[in-house]
Short mmCIF file of C-alpha atoms in Angstrom, two decimals:
data_model
loop_
_atom_site.label_atom_id
_atom_site.label_comp_id
_atom_site.label_asym_id
_atom_site.label_seq_id
_atom_site.Cartn_x
_atom_site.Cartn_y
_atom_site.Cartn_z
CA UNK A 145 5.85 10.54 -2.03
CA UNK A 146 5.71 9.79 1.73
CA UNK A 147 2.61 8.61 3.69
CA UNK A 148 2.36 12.25 4.70
CA UNK A 149 0.86 12.49 1.27
CA UNK A 150 -2.82 11.84 2.46
CA UNK A 151 -4.28 14.53 0.00
CA UNK A 152 -7.42 16.64 -0.02
CA UNK A 153 -10.56 15.31 -1.71
CA UNK A 154 -13.56 17.43 -2.41
CA UNK A 155 -17.10 17.20 -3.76
CA UNK A 156 -17.88 20.32 -5.96
CA UNK A 157 -21.66 19.55 -5.81
CA UNK A 158 -21.83 19.79 -2.06
CA UNK A 159 -18.95 21.80 -1.24
CA UNK A 160 -17.53 19.30 1.05
CA UNK A 161 -13.90 18.70 1.67
CA UNK A 162 -12.63 15.19 2.47
CA UNK A 163 -9.79 14.54 4.86
CA UNK A 164 -6.89 12.43 3.89
CA UNK A 165 -6.30 10.15 6.76
CA UNK A 166 -6.97 9.86 10.57
CA UNK A 167 -8.74 10.90 13.85
CA UNK A 168 -11.93 11.12 15.85
CA UNK A 169 -13.88 12.26 18.73
CA UNK A 170 -15.71 9.15 20.14
CA UNK A 171 -16.43 5.65 18.96
CA UNK A 172 -20.00 5.98 20.50
CA UNK A 173 -22.67 6.96 18.11
CA UNK A 174 -24.25 8.89 20.73
CA UNK A 175 -21.61 11.58 20.04
CA UNK A 176 -22.64 12.19 16.34
CA UNK A 177 -25.34 14.65 15.71
CA UNK A 178 -26.39 15.90 12.27
CA UNK A 179 -27.15 19.51 12.10
CA UNK A 180 -30.65 19.97 10.46
CA UNK A 181 -29.79 23.22 8.55
CA UNK A 182 -26.51 22.06 6.83
CA UNK A 183 -25.90 18.24 7.95
CA UNK A 184 -22.59 19.51 9.14
CA UNK A 185 -21.04 17.57 12.08
CA UNK A 186 -21.28 19.16 15.65
CA UNK A 187 -18.86 18.49 18.29
CA UNK A 188 -19.57 20.26 21.63
CA UNK A 189 -16.26 19.54 22.91
CA UNK A 190 -14.50 21.13 20.05
CA UNK A 191 -16.60 24.24 20.57
CA UNK A 192 -16.52 24.49 24.06
CA UNK A 193 -13.00 25.98 24.28
CA UNK A 194 -12.61 27.18 20.77
CA UNK A 195 -11.73 30.60 21.37
CA UNK A 196 -9.16 29.88 24.23
CA UNK A 197 -5.84 31.57 23.29
CA UNK A 198 -2.90 28.92 23.49
CA UNK A 199 0.92 29.50 23.14
CA UNK A 200 2.72 28.19 20.10
CA UNK A 201 5.79 26.08 20.37
CA UNK A 202 8.52 26.85 18.00
CA UNK A 203 5.97 28.24 15.54
CA UNK A 204 7.82 31.24 14.33
CA UNK A 205 6.94 34.79 15.16
CA UNK A 206 3.58 35.03 17.13
CA UNK A 207 1.54 37.72 15.92
CA UNK A 208 -1.28 39.38 18.35
CA UNK A 209 -4.13 39.82 15.60
CA UNK A 210 -7.13 38.21 17.03
CA UNK A 211 -8.90 41.89 17.30
CA UNK A 212 -8.14 42.46 13.62
CA UNK A 213 -10.45 41.83 10.92
CA UNK A 214 -9.63 38.57 8.92
CA UNK A 215 -7.30 39.03 5.89
CA UNK A 216 -8.96 37.99 2.60
CA UNK A 217 -7.30 38.08 -0.72
CA UNK A 218 -9.32 39.60 -3.43
CA UNK A 219 -7.65 38.07 -6.42
CA UNK A 220 -10.05 39.66 -8.76
CA UNK A 221 -8.70 42.93 -8.23
CA UNK A 222 -5.13 41.88 -9.70
CA UNK A 223 -4.63 42.50 -13.46
CA UNK A 224 -2.93 39.89 -15.53
CA UNK A 225 0.30 41.57 -16.14
CA UNK A 226 0.88 42.19 -12.20
CA UNK A 227 0.16 38.51 -11.66
CA UNK A 228 2.46 37.44 -14.39
CA UNK A 229 5.15 39.48 -13.04
CA UNK A 230 4.57 37.47 -9.61
CA UNK A 231 4.67 34.39 -11.48
CA UNK A 232 7.85 35.10 -13.13
CA UNK A 233 9.69 36.23 -10.02
CA UNK A 234 8.29 33.01 -8.02
CA UNK A 235 9.82 30.80 -10.69
CA UNK A 236 13.00 32.24 -10.81
CA UNK A 237 13.15 32.21 -6.93
CA UNK A 238 12.16 28.51 -7.22
CA UNK A 239 14.85 27.61 -9.55
CA UNK A 240 17.59 29.37 -7.53
CA UNK A 241 16.75 28.09 -4.30
CA UNK A 242 16.00 24.40 -5.07
CA UNK A 243 12.12 24.29 -4.72
CA UNK A 244 12.18 21.87 -7.63
CA UNK A 245 10.92 18.37 -8.47
CA UNK A 246 11.53 15.68 -11.13
CA UNK A 247 9.86 16.24 -14.47
CA UNK A 248 8.04 12.90 -15.30
CA UNK A 249 8.43 13.71 -18.98
CA UNK A 250 12.13 12.95 -18.25
CA UNK A 251 12.85 9.21 -18.05
CA UNK A 252 15.82 9.75 -15.67
CA UNK A 253 14.20 12.45 -13.49
CA UNK A 254 13.38 10.05 -10.70
CA UNK A 255 16.64 8.36 -10.60
CA UNK A 256 19.49 10.94 -11.58
CA UNK A 257 19.87 14.08 -9.63
CA UNK A 258 20.03 17.32 -11.77
CA UNK A 259 18.23 15.78 -14.86
CA UNK A 260 14.63 16.94 -15.70
CA UNK A 261 14.01 19.19 -13.07
CA UNK A 262 11.27 21.76 -12.73
CA UNK A 263 9.65 24.05 -10.28
CA UNK A 264 7.30 22.37 -7.62
CA UNK A 265 3.60 23.13 -8.05
CA UNK A 266 2.98 26.02 -5.78
CA UNK A 267 0.20 28.60 -4.58
CA UNK A 268 1.42 31.99 -5.72
CA UNK A 269 0.28 33.58 -2.49
CA UNK A 270 -0.04 32.30 1.07
CA UNK A 271 -3.49 31.12 2.38
CA UNK A 272 -5.06 33.04 5.26
CA UNK A 273 -5.15 30.87 8.43
CA UNK A 274 -6.40 32.05 11.86
CA UNK A 275 -3.80 32.58 14.29
CA UNK A 276 -5.58 30.93 17.12
CA UNK A 277 -5.89 27.58 15.24
CA UNK A 278 -2.41 27.93 14.29
CA UNK A 279 -1.24 28.03 18.00
CA UNK A 280 -3.72 25.37 18.71
CA UNK A 281 -1.79 23.07 15.93
CA UNK A 282 1.58 23.99 17.33
CA UNK A 283 0.43 23.54 20.98
CA UNK A 284 -0.39 19.82 20.59
CA UNK A 285 2.42 18.68 18.41
CA UNK A 286 4.59 17.79 21.40
CA UNK A 287 1.68 15.84 23.06
CA UNK A 288 1.01 13.75 19.95
CA UNK A 289 4.69 13.04 19.86
CA UNK A 290 4.53 11.69 23.20
CA UNK A 291 1.32 9.80 22.70
CA UNK A 292 2.92 8.15 19.59
CA UNK A 293 5.89 6.89 21.77
CA UNK A 294 3.76 5.52 24.59
CA UNK A 295 1.38 3.69 22.38
CA UNK A 296 4.39 2.13 20.38
CA UNK A 297 5.70 0.57 23.84
CA UNK A 298 2.31 -1.12 24.35
CA UNK A 299 2.64 -4.05 22.01
CA UNK A 300 -0.52 -5.92 23.27
CA UNK A 301 -2.38 -2.68 22.52
CA UNK A 302 -1.24 -2.48 18.88
CA UNK A 303 -1.69 -6.32 18.27
CA UNK A 304 -5.07 -6.31 19.86
CA UNK A 305 -6.40 -3.39 18.00
CA UNK A 306 -5.35 -4.61 14.86
CA UNK A 307 -6.22 -8.33 15.26
CA UNK A 308 -9.37 -8.29 13.26
CA UNK A 309 -7.78 -6.00 10.46
CA UNK A 310 -4.95 -8.70 10.18
CA UNK A 311 -7.47 -11.11 8.92
CA UNK A 312 -8.80 -9.23 5.98
CA UNK A 313 -5.69 -6.70 5.03
CA UNK A 314 -2.66 -8.67 3.93
CA UNK A 315 -0.39 -5.51 4.04
CA UNK A 316 -1.14 -4.88 7.75
CA UNK A 317 -0.91 -8.61 8.49
CA UNK A 318 2.72 -8.71 7.16
CA UNK A 319 3.61 -5.60 9.28
CA UNK A 320 1.92 -7.17 12.48
CA UNK A 321 3.96 -10.32 11.80
CA UNK A 322 7.28 -8.42 11.83
CA UNK A 323 6.08 -6.60 14.87
CA UNK A 324 5.00 -9.88 16.51
CA UNK A 325 8.50 -11.33 16.00
CA UNK A 326 10.15 -8.29 17.65
CA UNK A 327 7.77 -8.78 20.80
CA UNK A 328 8.60 -12.51 20.80
CA UNK A 329 12.36 -11.88 20.63
CA UNK A 330 11.95 -9.17 23.34
CA UNK A 331 13.56 -6.71 21.05
CA UNK A 332 13.94 -3.26 22.72
CA UNK A 333 14.16 0.02 20.86
CA UNK A 334 16.22 2.06 23.41
CA UNK A 335 16.70 5.04 20.99
CA UNK A 336 13.60 5.99 19.44
CA UNK A 337 13.11 8.87 16.60
CA UNK A 338 9.86 10.01 15.43
CA UNK A 339 9.52 12.42 12.44
CA UNK A 340 5.93 13.11 12.34
CA UNK A 341 3.28 15.34 10.61
CA UNK A 342 -0.10 15.75 11.94
CA UNK A 343 -2.76 17.04 9.17
CA UNK A 344 -5.60 19.12 10.13
CA UNK A 345 -8.35 20.96 8.31
CA UNK A 346 -10.35 24.01 9.59
CA UNK A 347 -14.10 23.40 9.51
CA UNK A 348 -15.97 26.35 8.41
CA UNK A 349 -19.24 25.47 10.20
CA UNK A 350 -17.90 25.18 13.57
CA UNK A 351 -14.79 27.09 13.23
CA UNK A 352 -12.94 23.88 14.70
CA UNK A 353 -9.50 22.76 13.85
CA UNK A 354 -10.01 18.86 13.20
CA UNK A 355 -7.20 16.46 12.70
CA UNK A 356 -7.21 14.13 9.76
CA UNK A 357 -4.37 11.93 10.46
CA UNK A 358 -1.13 11.61 12.27
CA UNK A 359 1.63 10.53 10.02
CA UNK A 360 4.31 8.39 11.49
CA UNK A 361 6.18 7.18 8.51
CA UNK A 362 7.96 9.03 5.63
CA UNK A 363 6.27 12.64 6.48
CA UNK A 364 7.05 14.40 3.21
CA UNK A 365 7.86 17.92 2.25
CA UNK A 366 9.83 19.17 5.30
CA UNK A 367 12.25 20.10 2.65
CA UNK A 368 9.98 21.89 0.08
CA UNK A 369 7.55 23.09 2.62
CA UNK A 370 10.12 25.30 4.13
CA UNK A 371 11.24 26.70 0.92
CA UNK A 372 7.42 27.56 0.07
CA UNK A 373 7.31 29.66 3.05
CA UNK A 374 10.73 31.56 2.20
CA UNK A 375 9.27 32.02 -1.31
CA UNK A 376 5.96 33.65 -0.10
CA UNK A 377 8.08 35.79 2.46
CA UNK A 378 10.19 37.00 -0.51
CA UNK A 379 7.29 37.85 -2.79
CA UNK A 380 5.46 39.82 0.11
CA UNK A 381 8.78 41.81 0.76
CA UNK A 382 8.64 42.80 -2.85
CA UNK A 383 4.98 43.18 -3.69
CA UNK A 384 3.60 43.46 -0.27
CA UNK A 385 2.72 47.14 -0.58
CA UNK A 386 0.82 46.59 -3.65
CA UNK A 387 -0.67 43.40 -2.43
CA UNK A 388 -1.55 44.92 0.98
CA UNK A 389 0.15 42.12 2.78
CA UNK A 390 2.95 41.86 5.33
CA UNK A 391 5.67 39.39 5.01
CA UNK A 392 6.09 39.00 8.83
CA UNK A 393 2.76 37.33 9.03
CA UNK A 394 3.90 34.21 7.16
CA UNK A 395 5.42 32.16 10.13
CA UNK A 396 9.17 31.24 9.88
CA UNK A 397 9.32 27.63 8.94
CA UNK A 398 12.46 25.69 9.91
CA UNK A 399 11.22 22.24 9.27
CA UNK A 400 14.05 21.05 7.03
CA UNK A 401 16.64 22.00 9.79
CA UNK A 402 14.71 20.75 12.86
CA UNK A 403 14.23 17.28 11.16
CA UNK A 404 17.93 17.22 10.31
CA UNK A 405 18.82 18.24 13.73
CA UNK A 406 16.85 15.37 15.21
CA UNK A 407 18.39 12.89 12.68
CA UNK A 408 21.88 14.07 13.91
CA UNK A 409 21.12 13.94 17.47
CA UNK A 410 19.81 10.40 17.00
CA UNK A 411 23.09 9.47 15.25
CA UNK A 412 25.21 11.00 17.95
CA UNK A 413 23.15 8.78 20.41
CA UNK A 414 24.22 5.83 18.40
CA UNK A 415 27.66 6.72 19.17
CA UNK A 416 29.83 5.66 16.27
CA UNK A 417 31.24 8.45 14.19
CA UNK A 418 31.93 6.13 11.38
CA UNK A 419 28.37 4.89 10.93
CA UNK A 420 26.04 6.46 8.35
CA UNK A 421 22.40 7.46 7.99
CA UNK A 422 20.60 5.22 5.42
CA UNK A 423 17.66 6.71 3.64
CA UNK A 424 15.31 4.16 2.37
CA UNK A 425 13.74 5.21 -1.00
CA UNK A 426 11.48 4.02 -3.64
CA UNK A 427 13.46 2.98 -6.94
CA UNK A 428 12.24 5.96 -8.72
CA UNK A 429 11.61 9.33 -6.72
CA UNK A 430 10.50 12.55 -8.45
CA UNK A 431 10.50 13.94 -4.97
CA UNK A 432 14.02 13.28 -4.34
CA UNK A 433 14.87 16.99 -3.79
CA UNK A 434 12.77 17.33 -0.99
CA UNK A 435 14.51 14.20 0.77
CA UNK A 436 17.77 15.63 -0.02
CA UNK A 437 17.10 18.96 1.64
CA UNK A 438 16.52 17.07 4.93
CA UNK A 439 18.97 14.18 4.60
CA UNK A 440 22.26 15.98 3.31
CA UNK A 441 23.80 16.06 6.53
CA UNK A 442 27.60 15.95 5.39
CA UNK A 443 27.97 19.74 5.35
CA UNK A 444 25.83 20.65 8.24
CA UNK A 445 26.64 17.82 10.59
CA UNK A 446 29.58 15.96 8.95
CA UNK A 447 27.54 12.75 8.76
CA UNK A 448 27.53 10.54 5.56
CA UNK A 449 24.08 9.49 4.31
CA UNK A 450 23.44 6.84 1.90
CA UNK A 451 20.20 5.99 -0.22
CA UNK A 452 19.26 2.46 -0.58
CA UNK A 453 15.98 0.77 -1.83
CA UNK A 454 14.56 -2.06 0.10
CA UNK A 455 15.64 -4.52 -2.54
CA UNK A 456 19.19 -3.23 -2.28
CA UNK A 457 19.07 -3.58 1.45
CA UNK A 458 18.15 -7.12 1.27
CA UNK A 459 21.05 -7.68 -1.39
CA UNK A 460 23.74 -5.78 0.26
CA UNK A 461 22.62 -6.00 4.01
CA UNK A 462 23.38 -8.09 6.89
CA UNK A 463 23.04 -8.05 10.63
CA UNK A 464 25.94 -9.06 12.84
CA UNK A 465 25.58 -11.02 16.08
CA UNK A 466 25.80 -7.79 18.10
CA UNK A 467 23.05 -6.46 16.15
CA UNK A 468 25.12 -4.02 14.05
CA UNK A 469 23.42 -3.44 10.71
CA UNK A 470 25.76 -3.31 7.63
CA UNK A 471 24.88 -2.39 4.17
CA UNK A 472 27.31 -2.27 1.47
CA UNK A 473 29.90 -2.93 4.11
CA UNK A 474 29.09 0.49 5.91
CA UNK A 475 27.52 0.30 9.56
CA UNK A 476 24.25 2.09 9.52
CA UNK A 477 23.44 4.15 12.61
CA UNK A 478 19.96 5.25 11.58
CA UNK A 479 17.49 4.17 9.05
CA UNK A 480 15.28 6.90 7.72
CA UNK A 481 12.24 5.51 5.80
CA UNK A 482 11.09 7.59 2.69
CA UNK A 483 9.34 4.23 1.50
CA UNK A 484 7.88 1.25 2.96
CA UNK A 485 4.47 2.73 3.70
CA UNK A 486 2.63 1.18 0.78
CA UNK A 487 1.84 -2.48 -0.52
CA UNK A 488 3.69 -1.20 -3.83
CA UNK A 489 6.82 -0.71 -1.77
CA UNK A 490 6.91 -4.52 -1.35
CA UNK A 491 6.66 -6.10 -4.78
CA UNK A 492 8.68 -9.13 -3.60
CA UNK A 493 9.73 -11.10 -0.65
CA UNK A 494 13.18 -9.45 -1.12
CA UNK A 495 11.39 -6.05 0.23
CA UNK A 496 9.83 -7.88 3.25
CA UNK A 497 12.98 -9.30 3.91
CA UNK A 498 14.96 -6.04 4.16
CA UNK A 499 12.12 -4.62 6.36
CA UNK A 500 12.56 -7.69 8.92
CA UNK A 501 16.41 -7.20 8.55
CA UNK A 502 16.29 -3.71 9.45
CA UNK A 503 13.88 -4.37 12.50
CA UNK A 504 16.15 -7.01 13.93
CA UNK A 505 19.16 -4.72 13.90
CA UNK A 506 20.32 -2.37 16.60
CA UNK A 507 20.10 0.60 14.21
CA UNK A 508 17.99 3.43 15.06
CA UNK A 509 14.61 3.14 12.98
CA UNK A 510 12.67 6.02 11.83
CA UNK A 511 10.15 4.86 12.37
CA UNK A 512 10.24 1.43 14.24
CA UNK A 513 7.70 -1.07 13.15
CA UNK A 514 5.79 0.00 16.32
CA UNK A 515 5.68 3.45 15.56
CA UNK A 516 4.67 2.73 11.98
CA UNK A 517 1.69 0.56 13.33
CA UNK A 518 0.70 3.35 15.67
CA UNK A 519 0.02 5.59 12.80
CA UNK A 520 -2.53 3.14 11.27
CA UNK A 521 -6.35 4.36 10.99
CA UNK A 522 -7.44 1.71 13.31
CA UNK A 523 -5.25 2.71 15.95
CA UNK A 524 -6.35 6.22 15.66
CA UNK A 525 -9.87 5.09 16.02
CA UNK A 526 -9.09 3.04 19.11
CA UNK A 527 -7.42 6.15 20.56
CA UNK A 528 -10.61 8.07 20.02
CA UNK A 529 -12.70 5.84 22.23
CA UNK A 530 -13.66 7.00 25.59
CA UNK A 531 -11.00 6.72 28.15
CA UNK A 532 -8.48 5.34 25.94
CA UNK A 533 -6.03 8.34 25.86
CA UNK A 534 -5.90 8.22 29.83
CA UNK A 535 -4.39 4.66 29.24
CA UNK A 536 -1.11 6.47 27.63
CA UNK A 537 -1.32 10.02 29.00
CA UNK A 538 -1.54 11.39 32.70
CA UNK A 539 -2.05 15.11 32.22
CA UNK A 540 -5.76 15.81 31.94
CA UNK A 541 -5.00 19.17 30.26
CA UNK A 542 -3.09 17.37 27.52
CA UNK A 543 -5.82 14.79 27.03
CA UNK A 544 -8.36 17.49 26.56
CA UNK A 545 -6.25 19.43 24.03
CA UNK A 546 -6.01 16.23 21.89
CA UNK A 547 -9.66 15.47 22.15
CA UNK A 548 -10.61 19.09 21.17
CA UNK A 549 -8.97 18.54 17.74
CA UNK A 550 -10.52 14.98 17.05
CA UNK A 551 -13.02 14.74 14.34
CA UNK A 552 -15.65 11.93 14.14
CA UNK A 553 -14.28 8.46 13.56
CA UNK A 554 -15.96 5.27 13.96
CA UNK A 555 -15.59 1.56 13.69
CA UNK A 556 -17.78 -0.21 11.06
CA UNK A 557 -18.95 -2.46 14.03
CA UNK A 558 -21.20 0.52 15.21
CA UNK A 559 -24.45 -0.25 13.29
CA UNK A 560 -26.14 3.03 14.15
CA UNK A 561 -23.21 5.05 12.43
CA UNK A 562 -23.16 2.66 9.54
CA UNK A 563 -26.82 3.28 9.03
CA UNK A 564 -26.39 7.01 8.92
CA UNK A 565 -23.40 6.69 6.61
CA UNK A 566 -25.70 4.65 4.15
CA UNK A 567 -28.27 7.23 4.59
CA UNK A 568 -26.16 10.37 4.15
CA UNK A 569 -22.97 8.98 2.43
CA UNK A 570 -21.83 12.32 1.49
CA UNK A 571 -20.93 13.30 5.00
CA UNK A 572 -18.51 10.42 5.42
CA UNK A 573 -15.11 9.13 4.46
CA UNK A 574 -14.44 5.43 4.29
CA UNK A 575 -10.68 4.49 4.84
CA UNK A 576 -8.76 1.37 4.59
CA UNK A 577 -5.41 0.79 6.59
CA UNK A 578 -3.36 2.68 3.94
CA UNK A 579 -0.85 5.60 3.73
CA UNK A 580 0.05 7.76 0.66
CA UNK A 581 -3.20 9.03 -0.35
CA UNK A 582 -5.62 7.81 -3.17
CA UNK A 583 -7.07 4.92 -1.19
CA UNK A 584 -10.29 6.41 0.42
CA UNK A 585 -13.89 6.07 -0.43
CA UNK A 586 -16.38 8.96 -1.03
CA UNK A 587 -19.95 9.77 -1.88
CA UNK A 588 -22.29 7.21 -3.23
CA UNK A 589 -19.18 4.64 -3.32
CA UNK A 590 -19.57 4.88 0.57
CA UNK A 591 -23.18 3.70 0.52
CA UNK A 592 -22.49 0.87 -2.27
CA UNK A 593 -19.57 -0.43 -0.19
CA UNK A 594 -21.19 -0.42 3.21
CA UNK A 595 -24.10 -2.29 1.46
CA UNK A 596 -21.82 -4.77 -0.11
CA UNK A 597 -20.05 -5.52 3.40
CA UNK A 598 -23.33 -6.15 5.02
CA UNK A 599 -24.39 -8.59 2.35
CA UNK A 600 -20.82 -10.27 2.32
CA UNK A 601 -20.46 -10.58 6.07
CA UNK A 602 -18.84 -8.44 8.99
CA UNK A 603 -15.31 -9.81 8.70
CA UNK A 604 -14.16 -7.40 6.01
CA UNK A 605 -15.65 -4.48 8.23
CA UNK A 606 -12.33 -4.64 9.95
CA UNK A 607 -10.28 -3.36 6.87
CA UNK A 608 -12.14 -0.07 7.05
CA UNK A 609 -13.00 2.77 9.32
CA UNK A 610 -15.48 5.83 8.78
CA UNK A 611 -14.42 9.23 9.31
CA UNK A 612 -16.68 12.50 8.90
CA UNK A 613 -16.06 14.69 6.13
CA UNK A 614 -14.91 18.04 7.04
CA UNK A 615 -16.40 21.33 5.51
CA UNK A 616 -13.41 23.90 5.12
CA UNK A 617 -13.69 27.26 3.56
CA UNK A 618 -13.39 27.48 -0.36
CA UNK A 619 -11.27 30.52 -1.49
CA UNK A 620 -10.12 31.81 -4.78
CA UNK A 621 -6.55 31.21 -5.22
CA UNK A 622 -3.60 31.48 -7.83
CA UNK A 623 -2.11 28.09 -8.38
CA UNK A 624 1.10 27.63 -10.36
CA UNK A 625 1.98 24.45 -12.15
CA UNK A 626 4.36 24.08 -15.03
CA UNK A 627 5.14 27.66 -15.16
CA UNK A 628 1.37 28.60 -15.76
CA UNK A 629 -1.09 30.21 -13.13
CA UNK A 630 -4.63 29.36 -12.89
CA UNK A 631 -7.32 31.28 -10.64
CA UNK A 632 -9.09 28.46 -9.00
CA UNK A 633 -11.46 27.73 -6.08
CA UNK A 634 -9.42 25.96 -3.61
CA UNK A 635 -9.26 24.30 -0.02
CA UNK A 636 -6.27 23.89 2.01
CA UNK A 637 -4.99 21.38 4.75
CA UNK A 638 -2.26 22.33 7.45
CA UNK A 639 0.25 19.73 8.47
CA UNK A 640 2.32 20.56 11.54
CA UNK A 641 5.73 18.68 11.78
CA UNK A 642 6.85 17.24 15.19
CA UNK A 643 10.24 15.72 15.91
CA UNK A 644 10.61 13.26 19.13
CA UNK A 645 13.90 11.44 20.09
CA UNK A 646 14.40 9.65 23.52
CA UNK A 647 17.05 7.12 24.64
CA UNK A 648 15.57 4.89 27.15
CA UNK A 649 13.96 7.20 29.80
CA UNK A 650 15.79 10.45 28.61
CA UNK A 651 13.78 12.62 26.23
CA UNK A 652 16.10 14.52 24.04
CA UNK A 653 14.08 16.16 21.51
CA UNK A 654 10.18 16.94 21.67
CA UNK A 655 9.05 19.88 19.61
CA UNK A 656 6.87 21.22 16.99
CA UNK A 657 9.07 21.39 13.95
CA UNK A 658 7.83 23.43 11.17
CA UNK A 659 4.63 23.36 9.13
CA UNK A 660 3.33 22.41 5.50
CA UNK A 661 0.18 23.69 3.79
CA UNK A 662 -1.23 22.14 0.77
CA UNK A 663 -3.71 23.50 -1.40
CA UNK A 664 -5.86 22.16 -4.15
CA UNK A 665 -8.51 22.89 -6.61
CA UNK A 666 -11.97 22.10 -5.01
CA UNK A 667 -13.39 20.60 -8.18
CA UNK A 668 -12.20 17.08 -8.01
CA UNK A 669 -12.49 13.98 -5.67
CA UNK A 670 -8.61 13.17 -6.39
CA UNK A 671 -5.80 14.85 -4.94
CA UNK A 672 -1.96 14.81 -4.27
CA UNK A 673 0.95 17.24 -5.17
CA UNK A 674 2.67 14.64 -7.18
CA UNK A 675 -0.60 13.34 -8.75
CA UNK A 676 -1.17 16.84 -10.35
CA UNK A 677 -3.92 18.34 -8.12
CA UNK A 678 -2.47 19.87 -4.96
CA UNK A 679 0.25 22.33 -4.70
CA UNK A 680 2.49 23.36 -1.89
CA UNK A 681 1.51 26.35 0.10
CA UNK A 682 2.08 28.53 3.29
CA UNK A 683 -0.01 30.34 5.65
CA UNK A 684 -0.71 33.89 6.43
CA UNK A 685 -1.81 34.50 9.95
CA UNK A 686 -4.77 36.75 10.53
#
């Protein structure tokens, strides 16, 4: 899966959901307050403009429903026969429309297309979500796109912000080494493509939409996420009268096509009709169908795409004197990473050599090494400090919109916040500089690790950041996996995609590009669609 797979985590005893990866309100401990009634985080900035209506950008049909009562699904009222009919129709639709993943029980399911397929894990019905927060998430997507691009151009900021992390995190250090080599050679990326996903959770106490992370590499499920939205629209058209639901309230989702269009436009900017797009993949990928939905551009744009692992790139690739990247004898116009975000993607020096080779070439990278590093947790935490956004953005209204959705995020250099995290570890998440989910530290483990770091010395502090845990609403949901539905208490996370393309000073694409909802049972600290805990979902505006 992609780095966008920073999945939900949850403590059943305290009903606190834990975010999956990046964001903040301020590095100053003075901005952190504990609510004595519920120990929830309170951010006055988030609340001050919470009810302000915002216009969505390419968010599908906008529905004026603020005056209506919130839609709540009472799953208890549906009998088993009715739900089984819904499940059957959902499974048929998924099979016919490619809403599938590889079945891990089949050895070849991660390598050979069409072998060992099964339906993707799904929520049977969409999750209710306030339209005002949907509009907010759509509205800030182009602003975050622009922010990522501007930060990526400030090599000194990236290197300085991650300088201490580099000393204690080998993976980040290797990425920074490649970035440093590009700076030293004065390597310019004139054509820059970003396919991002910003993830949010809706805090139940403050009714604030809080950002968890900004994924800048391998933002997954733009393919299957669109299909889930269409599945739910189809089910509501067939069963809406019985359910009391309107299919028009599920926003249209064009994530697959918008990402594909952005890739095609980047290919056009490269200006060689014989060049190919190369998708960098893991050796075994059960989520290949999500990738194929986005990257199969031959029929839609008459562009040839190839799939290669980093090891294959190192073995088959070379860069010509003029910067042209050749892989298997084919010139590569665009390199799209669906791998390379985790240390496990670099089992040997071959993979690191391939990453460096790609960066040294004139091919468009999605992402470039600078875009990749801009998505790290430490950069997010640095951007949350007072006055830092102003270094990169000029529009005060845009800056205010971003800060409104920042959650609490702090450096471990802040003794006051570390003290509070030791006293109340259930209110915090401890995060390393990793993508892909499953890396975060929760609950009592937060206290134990902070005490260990205090004992061992401060240097290793730079490998982590602290983020507040978010308190989302828990709802009863029907979750379908392996053809069987389960009624569970669940929590959800909204991801909003953004596409950004520029060539030198010309911005070609900057837009919100669809969405993804992920829902999981609320009884486990673990999470992840592929890992067997989370399911793909869509939203129902209310």
